Amino acid sequence: MNLSLILNILNFVLGGFATTLGWLFATLMSAVLIVTLPYTRSCWEICKMSLIPFGNDLIHVKYLEPKSAVGNSLGSLLNVVWFILFGWWLFLAHVFCGISQCLTIIGIPTGLANFHIARIALFPVGQRVIPKEMADLIRRQAAEKHQRFYQ
């Protein structure tokens, strides 16, 4: 068995199910309320990350689609409104879940994953879930591009 699979199952059992339900609720609410429809994709992406945090990573859309409107000031405005409507309670859910998981020795890795997702829960607009290896490759390419720019 793969270590990521074991950790994902452990996360699900130790509270990942509850946080995933929170994200699923936020996804459904953002789809039902027409005004918040732009948040549906972000909610769904983080819902996937909450369910399967190991082996996946979040990367900003500006690295995947540089000309996307979400990567500019529109994304920033959407993130501020998100924080007011949904972000704070999803953030707190992940923090409390992470603390309770870290109280057990076996739950420390999943607790740390919840703290990572809690940070993203505050401002999720523009985040995409991709395999960890692909995210590392994209970040490395972006770093090399910036390094060449400043040389």
mmCIF file with all atom_site columns, N, CA and C in Angstrom, residues 34-68:
data_model
loop_
_atom_site.group_PDB
_atom_site.id
_atom_site.type_symbol
_atom_site.label_atom_id
_atom_site.label_alt_id
_atom_site.label_comp_id
_atom_site.label_asym_id
_atom_site.label_entity_id
_atom_site.label_seq_id
_atom_site.pdbx_PDB_ins_code
_atom_site.Cartn_x
_atom_site.Cartn_y
_atom_site.Cartn_z
_atom_site.occupancy
_atom_site.B_iso_or_equiv
_atom_site.pdbx_formal_charge
_atom_site.auth_seq_id
_atom_site.auth_comp_id
_atom_site.auth_asym_id
_atom_site.auth_atom_id
_atom_site.pdbx_PDB_model_num
ATOM 1   N N  . ILE A 1 34 ? -26.900 32.346 -6.708  1.00 0.00 ? 34 ILE A N  1
ATOM 2   C CA . ILE A 1 34 ? -26.378 32.757 -8.013  1.00 0.00 ? 34 ILE A CA 1
ATOM 3   C C  . ILE A 1 34 ? -25.246 33.775 -7.868  1.00 0.00 ? 34 ILE A C  1
ATOM 4   N N  . VAL A 1 35 ? -25.345 34.650 -6.892  1.00 0.00 ? 35 VAL A N  1
ATOM 5   C CA . VAL A 1 35 ? -24.339 35.698 -6.700  1.00 0.00 ? 35 VAL A CA 1
ATOM 6   C C  . VAL A 1 35 ? -22.965 35.097 -6.395  1.00 0.00 ? 35 VAL A C  1
ATOM 7   N N  . THR A 1 36 ? -22.947 33.968 -5.714  1.00 0.00 ? 36 THR A N  1
ATOM 8   C CA . THR A 1 36 ? -21.672 33.359 -5.319  1.00 0.00 ? 36 THR A CA 1
ATOM 9   C C  . THR A 1 36 ? -21.210 32.259 -6.276  1.00 0.00 ? 36 THR A C  1
ATOM 10  N N  . LEU A 1 37 ? -21.795 32.183 -7.442  1.00 0.00 ? 37 LEU A N  1
ATOM 11  C CA . LEU A 1 37 ? -21.432 31.161 -8.425  1.00 0.00 ? 37 LEU A CA 1
ATOM 12  C C  . LEU A 1 37 ? -19.940 31.155 -8.793  1.00 0.00 ? 37 LEU A C  1
ATOM 13  N N  . PRO A 1 38 ? -19.259 32.310 -8.824  1.00 0.00 ? 38 PRO A N  1
ATOM 14  C CA . PRO A 1 38 ? -17.821 32.266 -9.135  1.00 0.00 ? 38 PRO A CA 1
ATOM 15  C C  . PRO A 1 38 ? -16.985 31.479 -8.118  1.00 0.00 ? 38 PRO A C  1
ATOM 16  N N  . TYR A 1 39 ? -17.524 31.231 -6.929  1.00 0.00 ? 39 TYR A N  1
ATOM 17  C CA . TYR A 1 39 ? -16.783 30.504 -5.905  1.00 0.00 ? 39 TYR A CA 1
ATOM 18  C C  . TYR A 1 39 ? -16.907 28.989 -6.031  1.00 0.00 ? 39 TYR A C  1
ATOM 19  N N  . THR A 1 40 ? -17.819 28.518 -6.844  1.00 0.00 ? 40 THR A N  1
ATOM 20  C CA . THR A 1 40 ? -18.099 27.090 -6.916  1.00 0.00 ? 40 THR A CA 1
ATOM 21  C C  . THR A 1 40 ? -16.863 26.285 -7.303  1.00 0.00 ? 40 THR A C  1
ATOM 22  N N  . ARG A 1 41 ? -16.136 26.730 -8.299  1.00 0.00 ? 41 ARG A N  1
ATOM 23  C CA . ARG A 1 41 ? -14.935 25.990 -8.737  1.00 0.00 ? 41 ARG A CA 1
ATOM 24  C C  . ARG A 1 41 ? -13.893 25.938 -7.629  1.00 0.00 ? 41 ARG A C  1
ATOM 25  N N  . SER A 1 42 ? -13.671 27.065 -6.964  1.00 0.00 ? 42 SER A N  1
ATOM 26  C CA . SER A 1 42 ? -12.685 27.090 -5.882  1.00 0.00 ? 42 SER A CA 1
ATOM 27  C C  . SER A 1 42 ? -13.101 26.164 -4.747  1.00 0.00 ? 42 SER A C  1
ATOM 28  N N  . CYS A 1 43 ? -14.376 26.198 -4.396  1.00 0.00 ? 43 CYS A N  1
ATOM 29  C CA . CYS A 1 43 ? -14.867 25.320 -3.324  1.00 0.00 ? 43 CYS A CA 1
ATOM 30  C C  . CYS A 1 43 ? -14.674 23.858 -3.690  1.00 0.00 ? 43 CYS A C  1
ATOM 31  N N  . TRP A 1 44 ? -14.983 23.518 -4.925  1.00 0.00 ? 44 TRP A N  1
ATOM 32  C CA . TRP A 1 44 ? -14.853 22.132 -5.352  1.00 0.00 ? 44 TRP A CA 1
ATOM 33  C C  . TRP A 1 44 ? -13.391 21.687 -5.339  1.00 0.00 ? 44 TRP A C  1
ATOM 34  N N  . GLU A 1 45 ? -12.485 22.565 -5.771  1.00 0.00 ? 45 GLU A N  1
ATOM 35  C CA . GLU A 1 45 ? -11.059 22.229 -5.767  1.00 0.00 ? 45 GLU A CA 1
ATOM 36  C C  . GLU A 1 45 ? -10.567 21.955 -4.341  1.00 0.00 ? 45 GLU A C  1
ATOM 37  N N  . ILE A 1 46 ? -10.959 22.812 -3.394  1.00 0.00 ? 46 ILE A N  1
ATOM 38  C CA . ILE A 1 46 ? -10.506 22.632 -2.015  1.00 0.00 ? 46 ILE A CA 1
ATOM 39  C C  . ILE A 1 46 ? -11.215 21.440 -1.375  1.00 0.00 ? 46 ILE A C  1
ATOM 40  N N  . CYS A 1 47 ? -12.438 21.165 -1.796  1.00 0.00 ? 47 CYS A N  1
ATOM 41  C CA . CYS A 1 47 ? -13.155 19.977 -1.321  1.00 0.00 ? 47 CYS A CA 1
ATOM 42  C C  . CYS A 1 47 ? -12.362 18.721 -1.677  1.00 0.00 ? 47 CYS A C  1
ATOM 43  N N  . LYS A 1 48 ? -11.850 18.666 -2.888  1.00 0.00 ? 48 LYS A N  1
ATOM 44  C CA . LYS A 1 48 ? -11.021 17.527 -3.304  1.00 0.00 ? 48 LYS A CA 1
ATOM 45  C C  . LYS A 1 48 ? -9.751  17.450 -2.457  1.00 0.00 ? 48 LYS A C  1
ATOM 46  N N  . MET A 1 49 ? -9.156  18.607 -2.187  1.00 0.00 ? 49 MET A N  1
ATOM 47  C CA . MET A 1 49 ? -7.926  18.637 -1.394  1.00 0.00 ? 49 MET A CA 1
ATOM 48  C C  . MET A 1 49 ? -8.198  18.212 0.045   1.00 0.00 ? 49 MET A C  1
ATOM 49  N N  . SER A 1 50 ? -9.351  18.602 0.575   1.00 0.00 ? 50 SER A N  1
ATOM 50  C CA . SER A 1 50 ? -9.711  18.230 1.936   1.00 0.00 ? 50 SER A CA 1
ATOM 51  C C  . SER A 1 50 ? -9.942  16.727 2.056   1.00 0.00 ? 50 SER A C  1
ATOM 52  N N  . LEU A 1 51 ? -10.487 16.125 1.016   1.00 0.00 ? 51 LEU A N  1
ATOM 53  C CA . LEU A 1 51 ? -10.745 14.687 1.026   1.00 0.00 ? 51 LEU A CA 1
ATOM 54  C C  . LEU A 1 51 ? -9.459  13.885 0.820   1.00 0.00 ? 51 LEU A C  1
ATOM 55  N N  . ILE A 1 52 ? -8.607  14.338 -0.098  1.00 0.00 ? 52 ILE A N  1
ATOM 56  C CA . ILE A 1 52 ? -7.379  13.609 -0.437  1.00 0.00 ? 52 ILE A CA 1
ATOM 57  C C  . ILE A 1 52 ? -6.193  14.580 -0.397  1.00 0.00 ? 52 ILE A C  1
ATOM 58  N N  . PRO A 1 53 ? -5.732  14.951 0.822   1.00 0.00 ? 53 PRO A N  1
ATOM 59  C CA . PRO A 1 53 ? -4.655  15.949 0.897   1.00 0.00 ? 53 PRO A CA 1
ATOM 60  C C  . PRO A 1 53 ? -3.260  15.412 0.573   1.00 0.00 ? 53 PRO A C  1
ATOM 61  N N  . PHE A 1 54 ? -3.056  14.112 0.691   1.00 0.00 ? 54 PHE A N  1
ATOM 62  C CA . PHE A 1 54 ? -1.716  13.556 0.469   1.00 0.00 ? 54 PHE A CA 1
ATOM 63  C C  . PHE A 1 54 ? -1.599  13.058 -0.963  1.00 0.00 ? 54 PHE A C  1
ATOM 64  N N  . GLY A 1 55 ? -0.544  13.494 -1.637  1.00 0.00 ? 55 GLY A N  1
ATOM 65  C CA . GLY A 1 55 ? -0.344  13.146 -3.037  1.00 0.00 ? 55 GLY A CA 1
ATOM 66  C C  . GLY A 1 55 ? -0.844  14.232 -3.968  1.00 0.00 ? 55 GLY A C  1
ATOM 67  N N  . ASN A 1 56 ? -1.565  15.200 -3.430  1.00 0.00 ? 56 ASN A N  1
ATOM 68  C CA . ASN A 1 56 ? -2.057  16.341 -4.202  1.00 0.00 ? 56 ASN A CA 1
ATOM 69  C C  . ASN A 1 56 ? -1.491  17.616 -3.612  1.00 0.00 ? 56 ASN A C  1
ATOM 70  N N  . ASP A 1 57 ? -1.526  18.665 -4.391  1.00 0.00 ? 57 ASP A N  1
ATOM 71  C CA . ASP A 1 57 ? -1.080  19.966 -3.902  1.00 0.00 ? 57 ASP A CA 1
ATOM 72  C C  . ASP A 1 57 ? -1.907  21.046 -4.582  1.00 0.00 ? 57 ASP A C  1
ATOM 73  N N  . LEU A 1 58 ? -1.947  22.187 -3.961  1.00 0.00 ? 58 LEU A N  1
ATOM 74  C CA . LEU A 1 58 ? -2.650  23.336 -4.521  1.00 0.00 ? 58 LEU A CA 1
ATOM 75  C C  . LEU A 1 58 ? -1.645  24.254 -5.184  1.00 0.00 ? 58 LEU A C  1
ATOM 76  N N  . ILE A 1 59 ? -2.018  24.752 -6.328  1.00 0.00 ? 59 ILE A N  1
ATOM 77  C CA . ILE A 1 59 ? -1.166  25.709 -7.030  1.00 0.00 ? 59 ILE A CA 1
ATOM 78  C C  . ILE A 1 59 ? -2.062  26.812 -7.573  1.00 0.00 ? 59 ILE A C  1
ATOM 79  N N  . HIS A 1 60 ? -1.550  28.019 -7.580  1.00 0.00 ? 60 HIS A N  1
ATOM 80  C CA . HIS A 1 60 ? -2.355  29.145 -8.059  1.00 0.00 ? 60 HIS A CA 1
ATOM 81  C C  . HIS A 1 60 ? -2.508  29.067 -9.567  1.00 0.00 ? 60 HIS A C  1
ATOM 82  N N  . VAL A 1 61 ? -3.656  29.504 -10.025 1.00 0.00 ? 61 VAL A N  1
ATOM 83  C CA . VAL A 1 61 ? -3.993  29.424 -11.448 1.00 0.00 ? 61 VAL A CA 1
ATOM 84  C C  . VAL A 1 61 ? -3.040  30.255 -12.314 1.00 0.00 ? 61 VAL A C  1
ATOM 85  N N  . LYS A 1 62 ? -2.374  31.252 -11.737 1.00 0.00 ? 62 LYS A N  1
ATOM 86  C CA . LYS A 1 62 ? -1.460  32.089 -12.529 1.00 0.00 ? 62 LYS A CA 1
ATOM 87  C C  . LYS A 1 62 ? -0.296  31.279 -13.092 1.00 0.00 ? 62 LYS A C  1
ATOM 88  N N  . TYR A 1 63 ? 0.032   30.147 -12.445 1.00 0.00 ? 63 TYR A N  1
ATOM 89  C CA . TYR A 1 63 ? 1.088   29.284 -12.968 1.00 0.00 ? 63 TYR A CA 1
ATOM 90  C C  . TYR A 1 63 ? 0.575   28.354 -14.057 1.00 0.00 ? 63 TYR A C  1
ATOM 91  N N  . LEU A 1 64 ? -0.723  28.067 -14.046 1.00 0.00 ? 64 LEU A N  1
ATOM 92  C CA . LEU A 1 64 ? -1.314  27.161 -15.031 1.00 0.00 ? 64 LEU A CA 1
ATOM 93  C C  . LEU A 1 64 ? -1.867  27.906 -16.236 1.00 0.00 ? 64 LEU A C  1
ATOM 94  N N  . GLU A 1 65 ? -2.539  29.029 -15.964 1.00 0.00 ? 65 GLU A N  1
ATOM 95  C CA . GLU A 1 65 ? -3.161  29.842 -17.016 1.00 0.00 ? 65 GLU A CA 1
ATOM 96  C C  . GLU A 1 65 ? -2.801  31.306 -16.759 1.00 0.00 ? 65 GLU A C  1
ATOM 97  N N  . PRO A 1 66 ? -1.652  31.772 -17.238 1.00 0.00 ? 66 PRO A N  1
ATOM 98  C CA . PRO A 1 66 ? -1.179  33.122 -16.910 1.00 0.00 ? 66 PRO A CA 1
ATOM 99  C C  . PRO A 1 66 ? -2.136  34.248 -17.296 1.00 0.00 ? 66 PRO A C  1
ATOM 100 N N  . LYS A 1 67 ? -2.985  34.051 -18.280 1.00 0.00 ? 67 LYS A N  1
ATOM 101 C CA . LYS A 1 67 ? -3.881  35.119 -18.720 1.00 0.00 ? 67 LYS A CA 1
ATOM 102 C C  . LYS A 1 67 ? -5.267  35.033 -18.077 1.00 0.00 ? 67 LYS A C  1
ATOM 103 N N  . SER A 1 68 ? -5.437  34.185 -17.078 1.00 0.00 ? 68 SER A N  1
ATOM 104 C CA . SER A 1 68 ? -6.728  34.003 -16.424 1.00 0.00 ? 68 SER A CA 1
ATOM 105 C C  . SER A 1 68 ? -7.126  35.258 -15.644 1.00 0.00 ? 68 SER A C  1
#
